[in-house]
PDB file of C-alpha atoms in Angstrom:
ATOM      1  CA  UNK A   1     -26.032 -19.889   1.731  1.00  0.00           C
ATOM      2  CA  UNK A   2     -24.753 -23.315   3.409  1.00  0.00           C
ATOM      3  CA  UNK A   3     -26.685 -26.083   4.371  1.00  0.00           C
ATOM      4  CA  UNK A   4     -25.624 -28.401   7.736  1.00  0.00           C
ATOM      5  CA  UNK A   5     -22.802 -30.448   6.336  1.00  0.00           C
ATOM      6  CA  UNK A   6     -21.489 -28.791   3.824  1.00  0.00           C
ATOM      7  CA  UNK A   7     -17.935 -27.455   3.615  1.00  0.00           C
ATOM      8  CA  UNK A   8     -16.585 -24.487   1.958  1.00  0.00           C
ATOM      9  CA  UNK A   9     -12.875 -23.270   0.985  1.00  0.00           C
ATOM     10  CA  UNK A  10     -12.460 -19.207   2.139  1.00  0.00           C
ATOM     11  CA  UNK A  11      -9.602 -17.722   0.619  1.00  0.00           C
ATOM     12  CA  UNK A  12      -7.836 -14.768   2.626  1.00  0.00           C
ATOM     13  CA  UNK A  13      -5.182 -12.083   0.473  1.00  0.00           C
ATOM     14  CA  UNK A  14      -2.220 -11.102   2.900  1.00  0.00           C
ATOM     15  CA  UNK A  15      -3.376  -7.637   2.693  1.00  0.00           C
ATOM     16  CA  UNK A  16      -6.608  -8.713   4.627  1.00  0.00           C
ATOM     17  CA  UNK A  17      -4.880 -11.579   6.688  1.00  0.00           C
ATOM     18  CA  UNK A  18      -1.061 -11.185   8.121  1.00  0.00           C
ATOM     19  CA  UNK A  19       0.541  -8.716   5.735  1.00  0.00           C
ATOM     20  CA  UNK A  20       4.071  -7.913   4.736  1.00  0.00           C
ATOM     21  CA  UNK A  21       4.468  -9.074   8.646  1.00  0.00           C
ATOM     22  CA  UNK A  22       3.064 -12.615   8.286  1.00  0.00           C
ATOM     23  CA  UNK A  23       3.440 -14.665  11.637  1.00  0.00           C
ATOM     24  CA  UNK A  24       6.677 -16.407  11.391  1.00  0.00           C
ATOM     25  CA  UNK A  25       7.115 -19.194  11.830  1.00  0.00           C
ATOM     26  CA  UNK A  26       3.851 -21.188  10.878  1.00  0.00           C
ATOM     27  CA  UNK A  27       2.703 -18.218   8.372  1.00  0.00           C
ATOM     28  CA  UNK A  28       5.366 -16.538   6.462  1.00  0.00           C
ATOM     29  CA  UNK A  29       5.341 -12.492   5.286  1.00  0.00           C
ATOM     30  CA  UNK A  30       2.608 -11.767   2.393  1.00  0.00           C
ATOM     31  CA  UNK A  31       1.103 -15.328   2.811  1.00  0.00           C
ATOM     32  CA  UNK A  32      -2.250 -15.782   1.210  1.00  0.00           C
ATOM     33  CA  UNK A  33      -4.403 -17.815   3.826  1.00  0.00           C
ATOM     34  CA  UNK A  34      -7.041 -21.004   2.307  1.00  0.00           C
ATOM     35  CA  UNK A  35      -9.085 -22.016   4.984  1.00  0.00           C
ATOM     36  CA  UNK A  36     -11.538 -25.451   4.822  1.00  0.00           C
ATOM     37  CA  UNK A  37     -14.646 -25.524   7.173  1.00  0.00           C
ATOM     38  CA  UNK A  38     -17.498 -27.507   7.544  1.00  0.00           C
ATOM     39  CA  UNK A  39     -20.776 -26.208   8.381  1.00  0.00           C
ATOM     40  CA  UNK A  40     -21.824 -28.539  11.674  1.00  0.00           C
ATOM     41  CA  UNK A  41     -24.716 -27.214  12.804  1.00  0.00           C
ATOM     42  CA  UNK A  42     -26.941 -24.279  12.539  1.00  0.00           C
ATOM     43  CA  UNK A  43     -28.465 -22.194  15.778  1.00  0.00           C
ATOM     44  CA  UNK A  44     -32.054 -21.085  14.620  1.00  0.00           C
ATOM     45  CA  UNK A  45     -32.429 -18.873  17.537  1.00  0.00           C
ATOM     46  CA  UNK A  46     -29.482 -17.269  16.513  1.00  0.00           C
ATOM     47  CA  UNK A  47     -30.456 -17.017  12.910  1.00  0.00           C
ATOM     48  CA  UNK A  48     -33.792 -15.944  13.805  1.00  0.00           C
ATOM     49  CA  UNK A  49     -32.323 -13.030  16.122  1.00  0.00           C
ATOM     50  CA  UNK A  50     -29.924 -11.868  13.526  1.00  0.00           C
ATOM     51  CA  UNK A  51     -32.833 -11.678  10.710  1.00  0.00           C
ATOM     52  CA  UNK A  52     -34.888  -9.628  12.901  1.00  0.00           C
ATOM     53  CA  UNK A  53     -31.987  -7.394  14.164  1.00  0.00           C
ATOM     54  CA  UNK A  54     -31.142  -7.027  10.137  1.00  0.00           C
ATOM     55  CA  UNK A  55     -35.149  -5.980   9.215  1.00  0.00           C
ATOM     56  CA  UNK A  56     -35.186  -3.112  12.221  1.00  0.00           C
ATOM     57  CA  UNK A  57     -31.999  -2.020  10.566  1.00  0.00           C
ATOM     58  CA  UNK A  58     -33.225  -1.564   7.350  1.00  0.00           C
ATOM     59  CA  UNK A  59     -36.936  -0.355   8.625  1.00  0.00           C
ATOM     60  CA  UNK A  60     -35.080   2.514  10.398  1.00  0.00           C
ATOM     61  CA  UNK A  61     -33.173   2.992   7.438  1.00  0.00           C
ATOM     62  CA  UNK A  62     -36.147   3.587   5.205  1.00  0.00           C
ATOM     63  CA  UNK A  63     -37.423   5.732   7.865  1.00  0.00           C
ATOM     64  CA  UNK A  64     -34.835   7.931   8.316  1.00  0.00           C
ATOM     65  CA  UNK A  65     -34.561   7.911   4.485  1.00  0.00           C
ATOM     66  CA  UNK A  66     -38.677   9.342   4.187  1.00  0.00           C
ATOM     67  CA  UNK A  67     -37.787  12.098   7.032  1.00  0.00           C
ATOM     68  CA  UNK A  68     -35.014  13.241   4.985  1.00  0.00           C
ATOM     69  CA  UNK A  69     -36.968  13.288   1.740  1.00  0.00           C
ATOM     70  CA  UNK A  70     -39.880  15.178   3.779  1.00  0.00           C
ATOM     71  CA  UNK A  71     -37.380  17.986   4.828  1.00  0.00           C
ATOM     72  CA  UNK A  72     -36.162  18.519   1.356  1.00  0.00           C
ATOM     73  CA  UNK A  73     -39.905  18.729   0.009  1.00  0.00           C
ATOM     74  CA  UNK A  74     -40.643  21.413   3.170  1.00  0.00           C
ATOM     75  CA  UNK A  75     -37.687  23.406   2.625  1.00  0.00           C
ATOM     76  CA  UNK A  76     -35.554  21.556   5.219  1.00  0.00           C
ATOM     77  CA  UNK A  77     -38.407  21.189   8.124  1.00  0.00           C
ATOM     78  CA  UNK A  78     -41.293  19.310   8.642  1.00  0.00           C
ATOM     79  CA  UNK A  79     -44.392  20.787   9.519  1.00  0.00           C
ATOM     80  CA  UNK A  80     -44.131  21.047  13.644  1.00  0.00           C
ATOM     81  CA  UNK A  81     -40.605  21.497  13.410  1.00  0.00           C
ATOM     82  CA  UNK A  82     -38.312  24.357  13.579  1.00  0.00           C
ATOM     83  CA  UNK A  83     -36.594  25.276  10.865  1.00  0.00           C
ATOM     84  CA  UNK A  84     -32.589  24.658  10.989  1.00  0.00           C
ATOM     85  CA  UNK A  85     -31.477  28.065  11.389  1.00  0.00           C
ATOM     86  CA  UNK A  86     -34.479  29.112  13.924  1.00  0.00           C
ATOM     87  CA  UNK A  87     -33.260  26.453  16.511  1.00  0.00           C
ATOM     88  CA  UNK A  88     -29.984  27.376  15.569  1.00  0.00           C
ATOM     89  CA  UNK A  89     -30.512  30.930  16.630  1.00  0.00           C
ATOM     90  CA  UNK A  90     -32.596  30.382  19.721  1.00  0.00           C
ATOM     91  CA  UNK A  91     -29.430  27.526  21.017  1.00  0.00           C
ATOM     92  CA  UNK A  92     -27.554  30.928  20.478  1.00  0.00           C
ATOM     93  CA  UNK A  93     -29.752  33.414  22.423  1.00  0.00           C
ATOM     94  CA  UNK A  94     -30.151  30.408  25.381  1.00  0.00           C
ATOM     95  CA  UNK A  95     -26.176  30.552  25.784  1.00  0.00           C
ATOM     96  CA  UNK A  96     -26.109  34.417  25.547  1.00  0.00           C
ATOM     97  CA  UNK A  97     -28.710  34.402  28.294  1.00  0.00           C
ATOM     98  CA  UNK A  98     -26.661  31.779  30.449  1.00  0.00           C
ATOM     99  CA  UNK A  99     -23.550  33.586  30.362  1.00  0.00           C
ATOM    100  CA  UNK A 100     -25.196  37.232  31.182  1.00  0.00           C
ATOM    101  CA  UNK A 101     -26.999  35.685  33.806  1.00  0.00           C
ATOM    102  CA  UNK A 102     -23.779  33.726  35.312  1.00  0.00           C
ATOM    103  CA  UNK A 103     -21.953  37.424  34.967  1.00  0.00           C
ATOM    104  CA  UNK A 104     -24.369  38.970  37.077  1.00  0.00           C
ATOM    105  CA  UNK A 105     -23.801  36.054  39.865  1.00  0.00           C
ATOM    106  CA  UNK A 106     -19.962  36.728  39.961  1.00  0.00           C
ATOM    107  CA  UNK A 107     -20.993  40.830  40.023  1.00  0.00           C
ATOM    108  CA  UNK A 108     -23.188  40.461  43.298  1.00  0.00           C
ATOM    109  CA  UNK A 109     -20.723  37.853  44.982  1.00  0.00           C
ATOM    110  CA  UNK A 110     -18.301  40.368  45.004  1.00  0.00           C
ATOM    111  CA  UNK A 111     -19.688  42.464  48.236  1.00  0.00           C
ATOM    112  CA  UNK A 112     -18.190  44.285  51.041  1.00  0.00           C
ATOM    113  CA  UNK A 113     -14.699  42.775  52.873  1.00  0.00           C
ATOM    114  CA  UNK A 114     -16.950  42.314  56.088  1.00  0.00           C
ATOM    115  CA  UNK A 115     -19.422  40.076  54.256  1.00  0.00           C
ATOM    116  CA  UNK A 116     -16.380  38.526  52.954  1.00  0.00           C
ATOM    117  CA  UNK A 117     -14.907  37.559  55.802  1.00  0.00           C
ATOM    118  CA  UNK A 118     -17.965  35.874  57.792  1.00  0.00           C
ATOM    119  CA  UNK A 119     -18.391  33.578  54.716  1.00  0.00           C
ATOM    120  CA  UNK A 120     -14.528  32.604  55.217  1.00  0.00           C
ATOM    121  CA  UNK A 121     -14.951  32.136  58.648  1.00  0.00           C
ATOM    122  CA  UNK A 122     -17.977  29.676  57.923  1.00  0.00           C
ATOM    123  CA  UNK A 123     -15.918  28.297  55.027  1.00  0.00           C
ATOM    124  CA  UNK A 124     -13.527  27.707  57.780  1.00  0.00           C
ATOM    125  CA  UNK A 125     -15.756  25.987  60.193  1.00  0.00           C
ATOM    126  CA  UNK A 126     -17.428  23.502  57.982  1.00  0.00           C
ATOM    127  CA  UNK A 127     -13.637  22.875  56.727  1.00  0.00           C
ATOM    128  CA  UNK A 128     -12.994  21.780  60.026  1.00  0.00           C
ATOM    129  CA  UNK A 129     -16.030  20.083  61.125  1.00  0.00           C
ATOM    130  CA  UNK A 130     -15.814  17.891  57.950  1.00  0.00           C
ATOM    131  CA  UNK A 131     -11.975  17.153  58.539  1.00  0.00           C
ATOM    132  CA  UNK A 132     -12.819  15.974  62.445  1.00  0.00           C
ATOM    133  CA  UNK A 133     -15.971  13.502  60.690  1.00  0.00           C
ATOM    134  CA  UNK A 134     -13.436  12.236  58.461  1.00  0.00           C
ATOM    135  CA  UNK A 135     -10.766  11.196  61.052  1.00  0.00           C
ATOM    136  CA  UNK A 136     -13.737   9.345  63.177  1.00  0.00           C
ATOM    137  CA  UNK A 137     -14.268  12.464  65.893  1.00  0.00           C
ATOM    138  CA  UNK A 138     -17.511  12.995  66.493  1.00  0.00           C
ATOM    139  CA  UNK A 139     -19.108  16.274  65.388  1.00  0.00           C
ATOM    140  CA  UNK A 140     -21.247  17.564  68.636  1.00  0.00           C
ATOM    141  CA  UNK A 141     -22.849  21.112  68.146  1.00  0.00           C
ATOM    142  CA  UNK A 142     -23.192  23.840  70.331  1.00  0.00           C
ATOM    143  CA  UNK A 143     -26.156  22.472  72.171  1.00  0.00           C
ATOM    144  CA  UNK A 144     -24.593  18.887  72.565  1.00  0.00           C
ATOM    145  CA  UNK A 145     -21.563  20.303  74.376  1.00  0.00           C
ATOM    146  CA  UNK A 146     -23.773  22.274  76.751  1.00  0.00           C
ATOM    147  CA  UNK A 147     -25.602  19.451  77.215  1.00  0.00           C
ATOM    148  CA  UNK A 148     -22.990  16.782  78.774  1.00  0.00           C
ATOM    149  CA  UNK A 149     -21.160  19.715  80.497  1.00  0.00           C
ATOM    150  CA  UNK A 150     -24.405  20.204  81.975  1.00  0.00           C
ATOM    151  CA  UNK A 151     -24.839  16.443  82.999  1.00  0.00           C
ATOM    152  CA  UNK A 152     -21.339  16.136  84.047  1.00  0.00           C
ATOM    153  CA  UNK A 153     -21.855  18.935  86.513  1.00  0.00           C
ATOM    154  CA  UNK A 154     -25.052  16.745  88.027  1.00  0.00           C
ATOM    155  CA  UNK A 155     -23.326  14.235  88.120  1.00  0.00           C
ATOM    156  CA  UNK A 156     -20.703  15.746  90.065  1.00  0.00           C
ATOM    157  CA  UNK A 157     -23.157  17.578  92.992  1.00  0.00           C
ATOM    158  CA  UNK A 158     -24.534  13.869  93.048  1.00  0.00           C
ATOM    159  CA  UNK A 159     -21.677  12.563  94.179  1.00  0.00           C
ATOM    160  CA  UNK A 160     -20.783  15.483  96.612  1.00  0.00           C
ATOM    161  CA  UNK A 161     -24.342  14.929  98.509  1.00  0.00           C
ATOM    162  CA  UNK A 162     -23.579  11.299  98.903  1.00  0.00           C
ATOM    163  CA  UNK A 163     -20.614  11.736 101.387  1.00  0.00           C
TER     164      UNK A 163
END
């Protein structure tokens, strides 16, 4: 431990510091490095932080330490727990049951050539309807289109009656 004004000489082997490599030319290869500081000043807040980050370390430590001890006493479980292997097996029969069920989705997707097709054709459509929104063209359905042909036609026998 320092105190606020004291100074202290660290010592650094070349292994730890610059090596065989050193950094020419202020430090030269397998230099071993003697530093001098002086302690100025000491943050409390910081020092208070890092002693409560070190306890929680070392609480969860010792905990982690009693629920390994408590497995080996139980026979590697705790009481509510599954035992190793049982959790091992059921991970096993979950994935089993994932990929049967995932084969049976490819099985039925493969229908008729007429079923097939009308899902390409779809495919096909929303292909194109998403490649005319992403050049800025606007998207109008079926009932749109009627719908300003429609007008445009009114608009049209309007004009005709005024002359």
């Amino acid at each position: 431990d320092m105190e606020e004004g004291e100074e202290a000489i660290l010592k650094v082997s070349s292994d730890l510091a610059y090596g065989t490599s050193g950094r020419p030319p202020a430090i030269p290869p397998n230099a071993d490095l003697e530093f001098t500081v002086e302690l100025l000043a000491i943050n409390e807040s910081m020092v208070a932080a890092a002693m409560r980050v070190k306890r929680e370390k070392i609480a969860l430590e010792q905990e982690e330490q009693m629920i390994r001890q408590a497995r080996i006493d139980h026979g590697g479980s705790l009481p509510g727990e599954e035992h190793p292997q049982q959790a091992d097996r059921k991970r096993k029969d979950r994935d089993t049951d994932a990929q049967a069920s995932s084969s049976r989705s490819i099985s039925r997707g493969s229908g008729s050539s007429a079923s097939s097709s009308s899902s390409d054709s779809s495919r096909k459509k929303k292909r194109k309807r998403s490649k005319n929104m992403k050049s800025g063209q606007k998207d109008k359905s079926r009932k749109e289109r009627k719908k300003s042909s429609s007008s445009r036609k009114k608009h049209k026998k309007h004009k005709k009656s005024r002359k």
